[in-house]
Amino acid sequence: MFRKIRYRLFLSNLLVLGLVLLGSAFAVRLVFISNLKQQANERLMAIALNTAGSAEMDEGEFEWEMEFSPQLLEEAQQAFQWFDPKGELLEQQGSTRYISTLPLAAEPTVRSQIDEKGLEVITLPIFDKNNRQLIGYLRATQSLEEIDETIAKLDVGLAVGAIVAIVLSSLGSGWLNSQAMQPIEESFNRLKQFTADASHELRSPLMAISTNAEVALTYPEGIRPGDEEKFQAIAMATEQMSQLTEDLLLLACTDRVSSFEFERINLTTLLTDLIKLYKPQAQTKQIELKAEIAIGLWLNGDEAKLIRAFTNLIQNAIQYTPVGGEVEVSSKRLGRELLVTIEDTGIGIDSKHLDRIFDRLWRADRSRSYYEGGSGLGLAITKAIVERHKGTITVTSQPNVGSCFDVRLPTATESKRL
Ligand code: ADP
């Protein structure tokens, strides 16, 4: 049970951590990329403004002073183009790789774009310093390859960082989980031990009460008239309490390896005997108890405990099926598993209760007294026994139609035929 909780806790921690890491990495990446792009844009804009500032009209001729060395432009992965006011290209500097193929929008506004080659393109209109007339355009472009390379490196860094963080924190969370679970496990074990000890200690006084009540009832002549009924009630209550303490003791001990004696068991015989045993009880309720048990079903298990588990299921099926109903016990081999199905046409269980029926002391009809119904420990005991045999128990049910309990148990490794 605790292994399952630890595992779930570990997975939840890992999931939360993974989501937090993913979210933070995404946020860091977003901020980093937008800063990088903004810086590149500001740099290109500054160069473009500076370059455009050197242009002027000289005797009707559009002239500029800034000349860039081809090597410098290649290194900076930049290019510049000059256009007349109509958008006709006058000159270009820089490698064609860094020259944009975007058509120039001849509008007197500053534009910043990314073209289909992934180049950053800044278009500046140039005005005459004296009469403020549009005299041409400067288009500055730069490659964003360097930024892409930096982003790729950042991605690798973030991925490696996330993996290292997840590995380290899994180790840390495993350790923290075991630290946190230790006291819970200890107190749960202490509680279980207490239940086992208390149930054990209650056995003797209950036995004493029961024996005395029985002795008193054996000689009714020694009892005051009218007290016989009281002694009968004492005997009955003691019987119920003894059963309850035995159930609590069994539940408290199901996790202890030593409390189970595993041996090779013939499930076919075990189930057939149980059906024979419960046939008369079913008949008194006019319930048809049917059986379809395959032969040669072998498994490794504790016979007494398995009898207890299947008894609970068969007794419940008979108890919760009205007069004239049907109960069918079937069993077969399914690959490496043995499937035992106990199906009834009884009162069924509401779907909202199905999750709870294996809980300790849970009963659908709480208004029924302990004498009428059971203690609510039966299915908890059955589940604990089945799980101790590395098996599973599931239920499907429909109110007023019936219930079907499926028990799957691993088959014995070497199969012996009947
Ligand atoms: P109980 O001793 O009360 O039978 P169990 O643990 O065996 O305790 O069962 C718990 C509850 O589950 C029962 O009180 C009953 O409400 C419901 N239940 C169990 N088996 C059946 C069944 N075959 N049909 C309908 N209800 C069932």
CSV table of N, CA, C and O and ligand atoms in Angstrom, one decimal, residues 316-317 319-320 344 347-349 357 362-365 374-380 403 405, ligand 1:
chain,number,residue,atom,x,y,z
A,316,ASN,N,-22.2,-13.1,0.5
A,316,ASN,CA,-22.8,-11.8,0.1
A,316,ASN,C,-23.8,-12.0,-1.0
A,316,ASN,O,-24.9,-11.4,-1.0
A,317,ALA,N,-23.4,-12.8,-2.0
A,317,ALA,CA,-24.3,-13.0,-3.2
A,317,ALA,C,-25.6,-13.6,-2.7
A,317,ALA,O,-26.6,-13.1,-3.2
A,319,GLN,N,-26.8,-13.5,0.4
A,319,GLN,CA,-27.5,-12.6,1.3
A,319,GLN,C,-28.2,-11.4,0.6
A,319,GLN,O,-29.3,-11.0,1.0
A,320,TYR,N,-27.5,-10.9,-0.5
A,320,TYR,CA,-28.1,-9.7,-1.1
A,320,TYR,C,-28.9,-10.0,-2.4
A,320,TYR,O,-29.1,-9.2,-3.2
A,344,ASP,N,-24.6,-12.4,-9.2
A,344,ASP,CA,-25.9,-12.7,-8.7
A,344,ASP,C,-26.9,-11.8,-9.3
A,344,ASP,O,-26.6,-10.8,-10.1
A,347,ILE,N,-29.8,-7.3,-5.2
A,347,ILE,CA,-30.3,-5.9,-5.1
A,347,ILE,C,-29.3,-4.9,-5.8
A,347,ILE,O,-29.6,-3.8,-6.1
A,348,GLY,N,-28.1,-5.4,-6.1
A,348,GLY,CA,-27.1,-4.6,-6.7
A,348,GLY,C,-26.5,-3.5,-5.9
A,348,GLY,O,-27.0,-3.3,-4.7
A,349,ILE,N,-25.6,-2.7,-6.4
A,349,ILE,CA,-25.0,-1.6,-5.6
A,349,ILE,C,-25.0,-0.4,-6.5
A,349,ILE,O,-24.7,-0.4,-7.7
A,357,ILE,N,-17.1,0.1,-1.6
A,357,ILE,CA,-17.5,-1.2,-1.0
A,357,ILE,C,-16.4,-2.0,-0.4
A,357,ILE,O,-16.6,-2.9,0.4
A,362,TRP,N,-17.5,-0.5,5.8
A,362,TRP,CA,-18.5,0.2,4.9
A,362,TRP,C,-19.7,-0.7,4.6
A,362,TRP,O,-19.5,-1.9,4.2
A,363,ARG,N,-20.9,-0.2,4.7
A,363,ARG,CA,-22.1,-1.0,4.3
A,363,ARG,C,-23.0,0.0,3.6
A,363,ARG,O,-23.2,1.1,4.0
A,364,ALA,N,-23.6,-0.5,2.5
A,364,ALA,CA,-24.5,0.4,1.8
A,364,ALA,C,-25.7,0.8,2.6
A,364,ALA,O,-26.1,1.9,2.7
A,365,ASP,N,-26.3,-0.2,3.4
A,365,ASP,CA,-27.4,0.1,4.2
A,365,ASP,C,-27.0,0.2,5.6
A,365,ASP,O,-27.0,-0.8,6.4
A,374,GLY,N,-23.8,-7.6,7.8
A,374,GLY,CA,-22.5,-8.1,8.3
A,374,GLY,C,-21.8,-6.9,9.0
A,374,GLY,O,-22.4,-5.8,9.2
A,375,SER,N,-20.5,-7.1,9.2
A,375,SER,CA,-19.8,-6.0,9.9
A,375,SER,C,-19.3,-5.0,8.9
A,375,SER,O,-18.9,-3.9,9.3
A,376,GLY,N,-19.3,-5.3,7.6
A,376,GLY,CA,-18.7,-4.4,6.6
A,376,GLY,C,-17.2,-4.6,6.5
A,376,GLY,O,-16.5,-3.8,5.9
A,377,LEU,N,-16.7,-5.7,7.0
A,377,LEU,CA,-15.3,-6.0,6.9
A,377,LEU,C,-15.1,-7.1,5.9
A,377,LEU,O,-13.9,-7.3,5.4
A,378,GLY,N,-16.1,-7.8,5.5
A,378,GLY,CA,-16.0,-8.9,4.6
A,378,GLY,C,-15.2,-8.6,3.3
A,378,GLY,O,-14.3,-9.3,3.0
A,379,LEU,N,-15.7,-7.6,2.6
A,379,LEU,CA,-15.0,-7.3,1.3
A,379,LEU,C,-13.6,-6.8,1.4
A,379,LEU,O,-12.8,-7.0,0.6
A,380,ALA,N,-13.4,-6.0,2.6
A,380,ALA,CA,-12.1,-5.5,2.8
A,380,ALA,C,-11.1,-6.7,3.1
A,380,ALA,O,-10.0,-6.7,2.6
A,403,SER,N,-25.1,-8.1,-9.2
A,403,SER,CA,-23.7,-7.7,-9.0
A,403,SER,C,-22.8,-8.8,-9.6
A,403,SER,O,-23.2,-10.0,-9.6
A,405,PHE,N,-18.7,-10.0,-9.2
A,405,PHE,CA,-17.4,-9.8,-8.7
A,405,PHE,C,-16.4,-10.7,-9.5
A,405,PHE,O,-16.6,-11.9,-9.6
B,1,ADP,P1,-21.1,-7.1,5.0
B,1,ADP,O1,-20.6,-7.8,6.1
B,1,ADP,O2,-21.9,-5.9,5.4
B,1,ADP,O3,-21.7,-7.9,3.9
B,1,ADP,P2,-19.0,-6.6,3.1
B,1,ADP,O4,-17.7,-6.0,3.3
B,1,ADP,O5,-19.0,-8.1,2.7
B,1,ADP,O6,-19.8,-6.4,4.4
B,1,ADP,O7,-19.9,-5.8,2.1
B,1,ADP,C1,-19.9,-4.4,2.2
B,1,ADP,C2,-21.2,-3.9,1.6
B,1,ADP,O8,-21.2,-4.1,0.2
B,1,ADP,C3,-22.5,-4.7,2.1
B,1,ADP,O9,-22.9,-4.1,3.3
B,1,ADP,C4,-23.4,-4.5,0.9
B,1,ADP,O10,-24.0,-3.2,1.1
B,1,ADP,C5,-22.5,-4.4,-0.3
B,1,ADP,N1,-22.5,-5.7,-1.0
B,1,ADP,C6,-21.5,-6.6,-0.9
B,1,ADP,N2,-21.7,-7.6,-1.7
B,1,ADP,C7,-22.9,-7.4,-2.4
B,1,ADP,C8,-23.7,-8.0,-3.4
B,1,ADP,N3,-23.4,-9.2,-3.9
B,1,ADP,N4,-24.8,-7.4,-3.8
B,1,ADP,C9,-25.2,-6.2,-3.3
B,1,ADP,N5,-24.5,-5.5,-2.3
B,1,ADP,C10,-23.4,-6.1,-1.9
